[in-house]
Each structure stands twice: as structure tokens, then as C-alpha cells.
Amino acid sequence: MSLLKTTIKTSFGKASSLLLDLGRNFLFIKTLSVEAFGLLSLGNNMIQSNKYLDLGFANKFLIDSYDNGFSSKESKQVFYAIVIFELFLLTLFGLVFKLFFSNLDRSVNLDGDQLQVGIFLPLMLLLAFFSGRMYKLSLIWRRHKKKFIDIAVLEVVLSASLLAGSLLVLILDFLTFANSYFFFQAVLFLILSISVFKIFPG
């Protein structure tokens, strides 16, 4: 009965999260031009791509934890090593991205107007990407602890919060909205991650 209850709740949570994400995309389709929607989707795809940044360590961690390959103390040490490694990796990635972006023409054609994109928007994208990866690692730890219902609840909260924040598109110009939207994502990812990383003393 417990397995059935967990399956139903997690499935309902994932379905609800998907519907909320579809609602967010529908809002953007109805309110943004093709160019603006394309730019926003490009940023969202960059942030979502962090779920594929694994290099095998996170999956190996989950496999070992499900096989009882190490104790609770050892699992914290291994997970902590993965977090530190990925922080260094993401920092290097961010530096390369910044160097690459600084040499690009930052003017974009949006709705027939030539707009100059400053450095703030790329920084917000990088911040959202970094904190999004920390959020994904926090989900891996929750899976390790077999908190599947908690994961489903978090995903629904995330999707609902992003949909609510997306309503700013109705009152702000595109660049102001994009800056606020990606900054809001970064903060939200960090808030949803912070409880997990309290497992490390000091």
C-alpha cells in the first residue's frame, strides 16, 4: 500500500509540474514575439541542460547508495566531493563563457528594434545555470534518501513559482523581464537546495 501511495503521489506531482510548465510556455507564446520567445527559450534551454551535466559521478553515487555500497557517513563524503568537483567545473565553464561572450556582438534585433544586451543578462543566465545545477544535485541527494514524494512536491512548487513569476511578462519590457525572470530562477533554485546542503557541518 505504501508503494502504491508513493507511486500515485509522485506521478500526480510530475503530471502537475508538466501542466504548469506547459501553461508557462503558453503564456510566453501568447504575449511575446517570435524573436523574444526564441531568446527566452534559448536561455531556458541553457539552464535546463544542467540536468545532463553528469559525467557519470551522480549516477554512480545513486547506484552505490541503492546497493548499500557505503554507510551514511561515507555517502555524505562522496556526495560532498561531487558537489565540490562540480563547483570547480562550473566555475571554469563560467569563465570560458564570459570570455567567449565578451567577444560577441551583444546587439539583438527584437521586434524590429536593435537592442544592446548588457552584461547583466548573461550573468543572470550563468547564476541560474549554476544554482540550477545545485538544485539538481540536491534532488540526487533526496533520491539517495528515497524521498520521492518530497521531490514531486518540490517540482510542483518550482513549476508553480516560475509560472507566477512569469506573469511579470505582462507588465515589464522584455529585457527587464528577462533579467528578473532568470534572477528569480536562480534565487528559487538556491532556496529549494539550501536545506539539503545543511548536511555538511561547517
Coordinates of C-alpha atoms in Angstrom, one line a residue:
M1 CA 0.0 0.0 0.0
S2 CA 2.9 2.4 0.8
L3 CA 4.4 1.7 -2.6
L4 CA 1.1 2.4 -4.4
K5 CA 0.6 5.6 -2.4
T6 CA 4.1 6.8 -3.2
T7 CA 3.7 6.0 -6.9
I8 CA 0.3 7.8 -7.1
K9 CA 1.6 10.9 -5.4
T10 CA 4.8 11.2 -7.4
S11 CA 3.0 10.6 -10.7
F12 CA 0.4 13.2 -9.8
G13 CA 3.2 15.6 -8.8
K14 CA 5.1 15.1 -12.1
A15 CA 1.9 15.5 -14.2
S16 CA 1.0 18.7 -12.3
S17 CA 4.5 20.1 -12.8
L18 CA 4.3 19.3 -16.5
L19 CA 1.0 21.1 -16.9
L20 CA 2.3 24.2 -15.1
D21 CA 5.3 24.3 -17.4
L22 CA 3.0 24.0 -20.4
G23 CA 1.0 26.9 -19.0
R24 CA 4.1 29.0 -18.7
N25 CA 5.1 28.3 -22.3
F26 CA 1.6 29.1 -23.4
L27 CA 1.8 32.4 -21.6
F28 CA 5.0 33.3 -23.4
I29 CA 3.6 32.2 -26.8
K30 CA 0.6 34.5 -26.3
T31 CA 2.5 37.5 -25.0
L32 CA 5.9 37.5 -26.7
S33 CA 7.0 38.0 -30.3
V34 CA 8.8 35.1 -32.1
E35 CA 12.2 36.7 -31.6
A36 CA 11.6 37.4 -27.9
F37 CA 10.2 33.9 -27.3
G38 CA 13.2 32.4 -29.1
L39 CA 15.7 34.3 -26.9
L40 CA 13.9 33.3 -23.7
S41 CA 13.7 29.7 -24.8
L42 CA 17.4 29.7 -25.6
G43 CA 18.1 30.9 -22.0
N44 CA 15.7 28.3 -20.5
N45 CA 17.3 25.5 -22.6
M46 CA 20.7 26.5 -21.3
I47 CA 19.6 26.3 -17.7
Q48 CA 17.8 23.0 -18.2
S49 CA 20.8 21.5 -19.9
N50 CA 22.4 21.2 -16.4
K51 CA 20.4 18.0 -15.9
Y52 CA 22.6 16.3 -18.5
L53 CA 25.8 17.5 -17.0
D54 CA 26.7 14.4 -15.0
L55 CA 30.0 12.8 -16.2
G56 CA 28.8 9.6 -14.5
F57 CA 29.5 10.6 -10.9
A58 CA 26.0 11.4 -9.8
N59 CA 24.5 8.2 -11.4
K60 CA 27.3 6.1 -9.8
F61 CA 26.6 7.7 -6.5
L62 CA 22.9 6.7 -6.8
I63 CA 23.7 3.2 -7.9
D64 CA 26.1 2.7 -5.0
S65 CA 23.6 4.1 -2.5
Y66 CA 20.8 1.8 -3.7
D67 CA 23.2 -1.1 -3.5
N68 CA 24.1 -0.1 0.1
G69 CA 27.7 0.3 -1.2
F70 CA 28.6 2.7 1.6
S71 CA 27.5 3.9 5.0
S72 CA 25.6 7.1 5.7
K73 CA 28.8 8.9 6.7
E74 CA 30.6 7.7 3.6
S75 CA 27.7 8.8 1.4
K76 CA 27.9 12.3 2.7
Q77 CA 31.7 12.4 2.0
V78 CA 31.2 11.1 -1.6
F79 CA 28.3 13.5 -2.3
Y80 CA 30.3 16.4 -0.8
A81 CA 33.2 15.5 -3.2
I82 CA 30.8 15.5 -6.2
V83 CA 29.5 19.0 -5.2
I84 CA 33.0 20.5 -4.8
F85 CA 34.1 19.0 -8.1
E86 CA 31.1 20.3 -10.0
L87 CA 31.6 23.8 -8.4
F88 CA 35.1 23.9 -9.8
L89 CA 33.9 22.6 -13.2
L90 CA 31.1 25.1 -13.4
T91 CA 33.4 27.9 -12.4
L92 CA 35.7 27.0 -15.2
F93 CA 32.7 26.8 -17.6
G94 CA 31.6 30.2 -16.5
L95 CA 34.9 31.8 -17.1
V96 CA 35.1 30.4 -20.6
F97 CA 31.6 31.5 -21.3
K98 CA 32.4 35.0 -20.1
L99 CA 35.5 35.3 -22.3
F100 CA 33.5 34.0 -25.3
F101 CA 30.6 36.3 -24.7
S102 CA 32.8 39.4 -24.2
N103 CA 34.0 39.0 -27.9
L104 CA 30.5 38.7 -29.3
D105 CA 28.3 41.4 -30.7
R106 CA 25.7 41.9 -28.0
S107 CA 23.2 43.7 -30.1
V108 CA 20.0 41.8 -31.0
N109 CA 17.1 42.6 -33.4
L110 CA 14.0 42.4 -31.3
D111 CA 10.6 43.3 -32.8
G112 CA 12.3 45.4 -35.5
D113 CA 14.4 47.3 -33.0
Q114 CA 18.1 47.0 -32.4
L115 CA 18.7 46.4 -28.7
Q116 CA 22.1 46.2 -26.9
V117 CA 22.2 43.4 -24.3
G118 CA 24.4 44.4 -21.4
I119 CA 26.4 42.1 -19.2
F120 CA 23.7 41.7 -16.6
L121 CA 21.5 39.3 -18.5
P122 CA 24.4 36.8 -19.3
L123 CA 25.4 37.0 -15.6
M124 CA 21.9 36.1 -14.6
L125 CA 21.9 33.2 -17.0
L126 CA 25.1 31.9 -15.6
L127 CA 23.9 32.3 -12.0
A128 CA 20.6 30.5 -12.8
F129 CA 22.6 27.7 -14.5
F130 CA 25.0 27.3 -11.5
S131 CA 22.2 27.4 -8.9
G132 CA 20.1 25.1 -11.2
R133 CA 22.8 22.5 -11.1
M134 CA 23.0 22.7 -7.3
Y135 CA 19.2 22.1 -7.3
K136 CA 19.7 19.0 -9.4
L137 CA 22.4 17.8 -7.1
S138 CA 20.0 18.3 -4.1
L139 CA 17.4 16.2 -5.9
I140 CA 20.0 13.5 -6.3
W141 CA 20.6 13.5 -2.5
R142 CA 16.9 13.3 -1.9
R143 CA 16.7 10.3 -4.2
H144 CA 19.5 8.8 -2.3
K145 CA 17.4 9.2 0.9
K146 CA 14.4 7.8 -1.1
K147 CA 12.3 11.0 -0.5
F148 CA 10.4 10.6 -3.8
I149 CA 7.3 12.4 -2.6
D150 CA 9.4 15.3 -1.4
I151 CA 10.9 15.5 -4.9
A152 CA 7.5 15.6 -6.5
V153 CA 6.3 18.4 -4.2
L154 CA 9.4 20.4 -4.9
E155 CA 9.0 20.1 -8.6
V156 CA 5.3 21.3 -8.3
V157 CA 6.4 24.2 -6.1
L158 CA 9.2 25.1 -8.6
S159 CA 6.8 25.0 -11.6
A160 CA 4.1 26.9 -9.9
S161 CA 6.5 29.6 -8.7
L162 CA 8.0 30.0 -12.2
L163 CA 4.6 30.3 -13.7
A164 CA 3.7 33.0 -11.1
G165 CA 6.9 34.9 -11.8
S166 CA 6.3 34.6 -15.5
L167 CA 3.3 36.9 -15.1
L168 CA 5.7 39.8 -14.9
V169 CA 5.9 39.5 -18.7
L170 CA 2.5 41.2 -18.8
I171 CA 3.8 44.5 -17.2
L172 CA 7.6 44.7 -18.0
D173 CA 9.5 45.3 -21.2
F174 CA 11.3 42.2 -22.5
L175 CA 14.9 42.9 -21.3
T176 CA 13.7 43.9 -17.8
F177 CA 11.5 40.8 -17.6
A178 CA 14.3 38.5 -18.9
N179 CA 16.7 39.9 -16.2
S180 CA 14.1 39.5 -13.5
Y181 CA 13.0 36.1 -14.7
F182 CA 16.4 34.4 -14.7
F183 CA 17.4 36.1 -11.4
F184 CA 14.2 34.8 -9.9
Q185 CA 15.0 31.3 -11.2
A186 CA 18.5 31.5 -9.6
V187 CA 17.1 32.5 -6.2
L188 CA 14.4 29.9 -6.3
F189 CA 16.9 27.1 -7.2
L190 CA 19.1 28.1 -4.3
I191 CA 16.2 28.3 -1.8
L192 CA 15.0 24.8 -2.8
S193 CA 18.6 23.5 -2.5
I194 CA 19.7 25.0 0.7
S195 CA 18.1 22.6 3.1
V196 CA 20.0 19.6 1.6
F197 CA 23.4 21.2 1.8
K198 CA 22.9 21.7 5.6
I199 CA 24.0 18.1 5.9
F200 CA 27.6 19.3 5.8
P201 CA 28.8 20.7 9.1
G202 CA 30.7 23.9 8.9

